[in-house]
Each structure stands twice: as structure tokens, then as C-alpha cells.
């Protein structure tokens, strides 16, 4: 069974990577066609009568519409290329977070099966989940960690050694080949989370379920924010944050 699960996971990873690469190539081709349409070499029809000046006006309107839709009008080369290595890095991080969510979710859902929570327990359950969604999911992941992960993953397509390619997930998380501050923060968080997990395991029901529900809430928000920045990068707009690479 474990071998079958590993094969399915590998097949899924390969499919997602190929899909991301094909999608990126199609977006680049689309932007290239738009640039050709708006190229200065394109000639207008004769400007006579009521049609005088309409060509330039139409080109400017079309250019503005493309920029509003997130595309490129040929005036700015801000499109981001999504490659196999960057996709592998993001997928690795999502796999780590997804595995943690998968392990904690059954415990977090125990109160729904037992149906023995008091109103106080439910208020703590909902309140702690909401707090972790904001503090961990929004403030920590969406505003800081997630854009950095995607930005570092994108750097793999520009320059990447064999070690970074194999350990693309830890690299994207800033655990090596990063600034000293970034490595300290990443490793400290790793050991802090590991210690917290071990401590929570010793808590009795229902307190463990309440805490695990909050952790699942924060990790789910964080995973969704990573996917958001990744998809937006596919559409041509990278997070634009400091990847915190070493000098």
C-alpha cells in the first residue's frame, strides 16, 4: 500500500509540474501575441474623416485593458516564467504542510463525532481557530512566509545547484542558502513547531482537539496563500519580495 501511495504521489507531482510548465508557456505565447499587436511597427488604416485618430485611441484602450487584466502590453517585461524546479519547490512545501494538516485534522474533528462539547468548549474551539487563522494564517503566512516561499522557489529557475534542486522544499522555506537571519528564523520555527507538537500530544481531550483545530486553521490558510501567490506568479506577477538569498 505504501508503494502504491508513493507511486500515486509521484505521478501527481509530475502531472502538476508538467501542467504548470505548459500553462506558463501558453501565457508567455499569449503575451507575445499581444505585444506584436501593439508593436510600433503595426500600421493603422488611413485616418480620414470621423476615423481620424481612432487607431491610436483604440491601441491605447486595448493596451490599458491588457494591463488591467494582468497581461503584458509590450511596454513592460514583468511576466514571470514558471519552470519545473520552482513548481517542484512550491509543491514540496505544500506537501509538508498538507501532511501536517492530514495528521491533525482527525483529532480536530473528534468533537463533531463525540458531540460532547459544552457551549464553553465550542466557544473556545471557534475562538482559537479564528485567532490562529489570523495570527498564523494571515499575519505569519500570507503577509510574510508565503510570498517569500514562492519568491525563493522562482529563483530556482534562474540559478540552481543539484542540492537546491533535490531539496527545493527546504530551500524555498529558507532553511539553507539564505541570509543568516532567515536561516535562524526558519530553523527556530521548525524546532518550536516540533516541540509544540510533542507537547500538545500529551494533552487530554478536549484540549488537544481545540489546539489542533487552531493549528489546522492556520496551516490551511497558509497553504491557500502559497497557492494564491503561485497561481498569481503563473499569470505574470511574482510576489516581488526579498528572497533573502546570501550575498
Tab-separated table of C-alpha atoms in Angstrom:
chain	number	residue	atom	x	y	z
A	1	UNK	CA	0.000	0.000	0.000
A	2	UNK	CA	2.833	2.408	0.863
A	3	UNK	CA	4.494	1.767	-2.508
A	4	UNK	CA	1.199	2.439	-4.303
A	5	UNK	CA	0.737	5.682	-2.383
A	6	UNK	CA	4.279	6.765	-3.236
A	7	UNK	CA	3.703	5.968	-6.921
A	8	UNK	CA	0.446	7.941	-6.921
A	9	UNK	CA	2.104	10.870	-5.176
A	10	UNK	CA	4.982	10.866	-7.661
A	11	UNK	CA	2.589	10.683	-10.602
A	12	UNK	CA	0.556	13.563	-9.182
A	13	UNK	CA	3.696	15.651	-8.674
A	14	UNK	CA	4.871	15.022	-12.244
A	15	UNK	CA	1.421	15.897	-13.609
A	16	UNK	CA	1.264	19.164	-11.649
A	17	UNK	CA	4.774	20.169	-12.704
A	18	UNK	CA	4.090	19.482	-16.390
A	19	UNK	CA	0.749	21.295	-16.160
A	20	UNK	CA	2.380	24.342	-14.580
A	21	UNK	CA	5.102	24.417	-17.242
A	22	UNK	CA	2.619	24.097	-20.109
A	23	UNK	CA	0.394	26.778	-18.603
A	24	UNK	CA	3.354	29.143	-18.238
A	25	UNK	CA	4.383	28.597	-21.868
A	26	UNK	CA	0.863	29.305	-23.077
A	27	UNK	CA	0.736	32.533	-21.057
A	28	UNK	CA	4.076	33.661	-22.477
A	29	UNK	CA	2.887	32.918	-26.007
A	30	UNK	CA	-0.312	34.869	-25.371
A	31	UNK	CA	1.621	37.875	-24.071
A	32	UNK	CA	3.937	37.683	-27.084
A	33	UNK	CA	0.965	37.846	-29.454
A	34	UNK	CA	-0.400	40.878	-27.617
A	35	UNK	CA	2.981	42.593	-27.846
A	36	UNK	CA	3.060	42.009	-31.588
A	37	UNK	CA	-0.384	43.517	-31.965
A	38	UNK	CA	0.641	46.647	-30.104
A	39	UNK	CA	4.069	46.915	-31.712
A	40	UNK	CA	5.058	50.336	-33.125
A	41	UNK	CA	5.531	48.603	-36.482
A	42	UNK	CA	1.807	47.914	-36.788
A	43	UNK	CA	0.301	50.350	-39.258
A	44	UNK	CA	-3.113	51.918	-38.916
A	45	UNK	CA	-5.712	52.230	-41.573
A	46	UNK	CA	-5.825	55.624	-43.336
A	47	UNK	CA	-7.060	58.280	-40.906
A	48	UNK	CA	-9.772	60.168	-42.721
A	49	UNK	CA	-12.912	61.901	-41.649
A	50	UNK	CA	-14.547	60.580	-38.485
A	51	UNK	CA	-11.913	57.805	-38.202
A	52	UNK	CA	-9.050	60.271	-37.697
A	53	UNK	CA	-7.172	59.476	-34.503
A	54	UNK	CA	-9.301	56.409	-33.751
A	55	UNK	CA	-6.450	53.965	-34.364
A	56	UNK	CA	-4.146	55.379	-31.692
A	57	UNK	CA	-7.106	55.682	-29.349
A	58	UNK	CA	-8.053	52.026	-29.896
A	59	UNK	CA	-4.471	50.855	-29.355
A	60	UNK	CA	-4.218	52.766	-26.083
A	61	UNK	CA	-7.571	51.391	-24.880
A	62	UNK	CA	-6.540	47.868	-25.796
A	63	UNK	CA	-3.196	48.331	-24.026
A	64	UNK	CA	-4.932	49.611	-20.892
A	65	UNK	CA	-7.344	46.677	-20.886
A	66	UNK	CA	-4.485	44.189	-21.134
A	67	UNK	CA	-2.618	45.799	-18.248
A	68	UNK	CA	-5.769	45.774	-16.089
A	69	UNK	CA	-6.272	42.077	-16.836
A	70	UNK	CA	-2.760	41.277	-15.640
A	71	UNK	CA	-1.234	40.726	-19.080
A	72	UNK	CA	1.601	42.479	-20.859
A	73	UNK	CA	1.236	45.215	-23.478
A	74	UNK	CA	4.829	45.035	-24.672
A	75	UNK	CA	5.855	48.119	-22.696
A	76	UNK	CA	6.912	46.267	-19.559
A	77	UNK	CA	8.579	42.913	-19.279
A	78	UNK	CA	7.254	41.888	-15.850
A	79	UNK	CA	5.995	38.444	-16.798
A	80	UNK	CA	7.246	35.634	-14.576
A	81	UNK	CA	8.376	32.346	-16.034
A	82	UNK	CA	7.274	29.287	-14.067
A	83	UNK	CA	9.578	26.310	-14.536
A	84	UNK	CA	9.794	22.738	-13.317
A	85	UNK	CA	12.155	23.487	-10.428
A	86	UNK	CA	10.079	26.332	-8.996
A	87	UNK	CA	6.946	24.199	-9.273
A	88	UNK	CA	8.741	21.360	-7.516
A	89	UNK	CA	9.785	23.721	-4.707
A	90	UNK	CA	6.252	25.016	-4.122
A	91	UNK	CA	4.775	21.527	-4.370
A	92	UNK	CA	7.280	20.237	-1.788
A	93	UNK	CA	6.327	22.939	0.714
A	94	UNK	CA	2.625	22.293	0.134
A	95	UNK	CA	3.226	18.568	0.657
A	96	UNK	CA	4.880	19.240	4.022
A	97	UNK	CA	2.007	21.445	5.157
A	98	UNK	CA	-0.592	19.071	3.727
A	99	UNK	CA	0.900	16.130	5.604
A	100	UNK	CA	0.714	18.077	8.874
A	101	UNK	CA	-2.916	19.020	8.208
A	102	UNK	CA	-3.770	15.413	7.346
A	103	UNK	CA	-2.342	14.168	10.654
A	104	UNK	CA	-4.013	16.805	12.836
A	105	UNK	CA	-7.415	17.020	11.159
A	106	UNK	CA	-8.908	13.746	12.547
A	107	UNK	CA	-8.084	14.851	16.100
A	108	UNK	CA	-9.504	18.320	15.477
A	109	UNK	CA	-12.762	16.779	14.220
A	110	UNK	CA	-13.273	14.459	17.196
A	111	UNK	CA	-15.728	16.826	18.948
A	112	UNK	CA	-18.063	16.643	15.936
A	113	UNK	CA	-18.170	12.848	16.298
A	114	UNK	CA	-18.332	12.684	20.081
A	115	UNK	CA	-20.865	15.509	20.354
A	116	UNK	CA	-19.960	16.082	23.980
A	117	UNK	CA	-18.747	19.698	23.848
A	118	UNK	CA	-20.300	22.245	26.161
A	119	UNK	CA	-21.030	25.795	24.920
A	120	UNK	CA	-17.808	26.892	26.622
A	121	UNK	CA	-15.816	24.266	24.749
A	122	UNK	CA	-17.366	25.292	21.412
A	123	UNK	CA	-16.649	28.964	22.052
A	124	UNK	CA	-13.004	28.111	22.784
A	125	UNK	CA	-12.864	25.847	19.724
A	126	UNK	CA	-14.187	28.524	17.360
A	127	UNK	CA	-12.337	31.387	19.022
A	128	UNK	CA	-8.940	29.682	18.980
A	129	UNK	CA	-9.424	28.572	15.369
A	130	UNK	CA	-10.275	32.139	14.321
A	131	UNK	CA	-7.313	33.537	16.241
A	132	UNK	CA	-4.869	31.071	14.645
A	133	UNK	CA	-6.303	31.748	11.198
A	134	UNK	CA	-5.478	35.427	11.678
A	135	UNK	CA	-2.204	35.232	13.629
A	136	UNK	CA	-0.663	32.196	11.934
A	137	UNK	CA	-2.502	32.071	8.616
A	138	UNK	CA	-2.799	35.751	7.704
A	139	UNK	CA	-0.087	37.589	9.639
A	140	UNK	CA	2.651	34.938	9.554
A	141	UNK	CA	1.959	33.031	6.331
A	142	UNK	CA	0.142	35.348	3.934
A	143	UNK	CA	1.992	38.556	4.824
A	144	UNK	CA	5.497	37.137	5.314
A	145	UNK	CA	6.241	33.448	4.819
A	146	UNK	CA	4.147	32.545	1.753
A	147	UNK	CA	5.382	35.294	-0.616
A	148	UNK	CA	8.974	34.522	0.419
A	149	UNK	CA	8.485	30.811	-0.279
A	150	UNK	CA	7.166	31.473	-3.772
A	151	UNK	CA	9.834	34.104	-4.486
A	152	UNK	CA	12.634	31.733	-3.439
A	153	UNK	CA	11.065	28.913	-5.451
A	154	UNK	CA	11.045	31.158	-8.534
A	155	UNK	CA	14.773	31.787	-8.066
A	156	UNK	CA	15.366	28.071	-8.667
A	157	UNK	CA	14.523	28.571	-12.350
A	158	UNK	CA	17.240	31.219	-12.683
A	159	UNK	CA	20.123	29.572	-10.837
A	160	UNK	CA	20.071	26.201	-9.135
A	161	UNK	CA	22.645	23.667	-7.975
A	162	UNK	CA	21.969	19.941	-7.529
A	163	UNK	CA	21.453	20.221	-3.756
A	164	UNK	CA	18.926	23.029	-4.124
A	165	UNK	CA	17.139	21.077	-6.842
A	166	UNK	CA	16.773	17.962	-4.691
A	167	UNK	CA	15.852	19.853	-1.502
A	168	UNK	CA	13.758	22.504	-3.231
A	169	UNK	CA	11.190	22.488	-0.434
A	170	UNK	CA	13.558	23.255	2.457
A	171	UNK	CA	15.379	25.732	0.209
A	172	UNK	CA	12.131	27.565	-0.560
A	173	UNK	CA	11.427	27.692	3.173
A	174	UNK	CA	14.765	29.455	3.733
A	175	UNK	CA	16.446	26.649	5.657
A	176	UNK	CA	19.707	26.859	3.698
A	177	UNK	CA	21.359	29.086	1.083
A	178	UNK	CA	19.744	32.100	2.735
A	179	UNK	CA	20.761	35.061	4.828
A	180	UNK	CA	21.896	34.336	8.370
A	181	UNK	CA	18.758	35.907	9.833
A	182	UNK	CA	16.487	33.905	7.553
A	183	UNK	CA	18.137	30.610	8.471
A	184	UNK	CA	17.932	31.394	12.180
A	185	UNK	CA	14.230	32.247	11.894
A	186	UNK	CA	13.408	29.193	9.753
A	187	UNK	CA	15.239	26.681	11.942
A	188	UNK	CA	13.926	28.247	15.162
A	189	UNK	CA	10.367	27.987	13.881
A	190	UNK	CA	10.960	24.380	12.842
A	191	UNK	CA	12.161	23.315	16.302
A	192	UNK	CA	9.485	25.424	18.011
A	193	UNK	CA	6.716	23.767	15.994
A	194	UNK	CA	8.197	20.315	16.622
A	195	UNK	CA	8.354	20.987	20.361
A	196	UNK	CA	4.803	22.335	20.389
A	197	UNK	CA	3.505	19.249	18.578
A	198	UNK	CA	5.169	16.954	21.094
A	199	UNK	CA	3.717	18.943	23.995
A	200	UNK	CA	0.197	19.020	22.534
A	201	UNK	CA	0.250	15.239	22.082
A	202	UNK	CA	0.328	14.871	25.868
A	203	UNK	CA	-2.766	16.999	26.413
A	204	UNK	CA	-6.035	15.204	27.211
A	205	UNK	CA	-9.268	15.503	25.284
A	206	UNK	CA	-10.831	18.011	24.582
A	207	UNK	CA	-7.924	20.459	24.891
A	208	UNK	CA	-5.844	18.695	22.275
A	209	UNK	CA	-8.718	18.846	19.799
A	210	UNK	CA	-9.162	22.578	20.420
A	211	UNK	CA	-5.475	23.330	19.883
A	212	UNK	CA	-5.189	21.053	16.840
A	213	UNK	CA	-8.216	22.744	15.303
A	214	UNK	CA	-6.449	26.100	15.593
A	215	UNK	CA	-3.250	24.727	14.052
A	216	UNK	CA	-5.204	23.186	11.171
A	217	UNK	CA	-6.960	26.515	10.614
A	218	UNK	CA	-3.666	28.407	10.422
A	219	UNK	CA	-1.904	25.850	8.219
A	220	UNK	CA	-4.880	25.657	5.846
A	221	UNK	CA	-4.911	29.441	5.435
A	222	UNK	CA	-1.154	29.384	4.926
A	223	UNK	CA	-1.325	26.668	2.275
A	224	UNK	CA	-4.073	28.559	0.448
A	225	UNK	CA	-1.965	31.741	0.467
A	226	UNK	CA	1.016	29.891	-1.038
A	227	UNK	CA	-1.225	28.562	-3.808
A	228	UNK	CA	-2.557	32.090	-4.354
A	229	UNK	CA	0.922	33.602	-4.817
A	230	UNK	CA	1.988	30.676	-7.007
A	231	UNK	CA	-1.012	30.970	-9.332
A	232	UNK	CA	-0.573	34.746	-9.496
A	233	UNK	CA	3.053	34.202	-10.492
A	234	UNK	CA	1.863	31.924	-13.302
A	235	UNK	CA	-0.303	34.789	-14.513
A	236	UNK	CA	2.717	37.091	-14.712
A	237	UNK	CA	3.019	38.785	-11.306
A	238	UNK	CA	5.603	37.499	-8.864
A	239	UNK	CA	5.308	38.286	-5.116
A	240	UNK	CA	8.053	40.908	-5.522
A	241	UNK	CA	9.565	40.371	-2.060
A	242	UNK	CA	13.144	39.879	-0.979
A	243	UNK	CA	14.064	36.160	-1.404
A	244	UNK	CA	16.656	36.664	1.350
A	245	UNK	CA	19.462	34.994	-0.567
A	246	UNK	CA	23.059	35.194	0.719
A	247	UNK	CA	25.281	37.962	-0.681
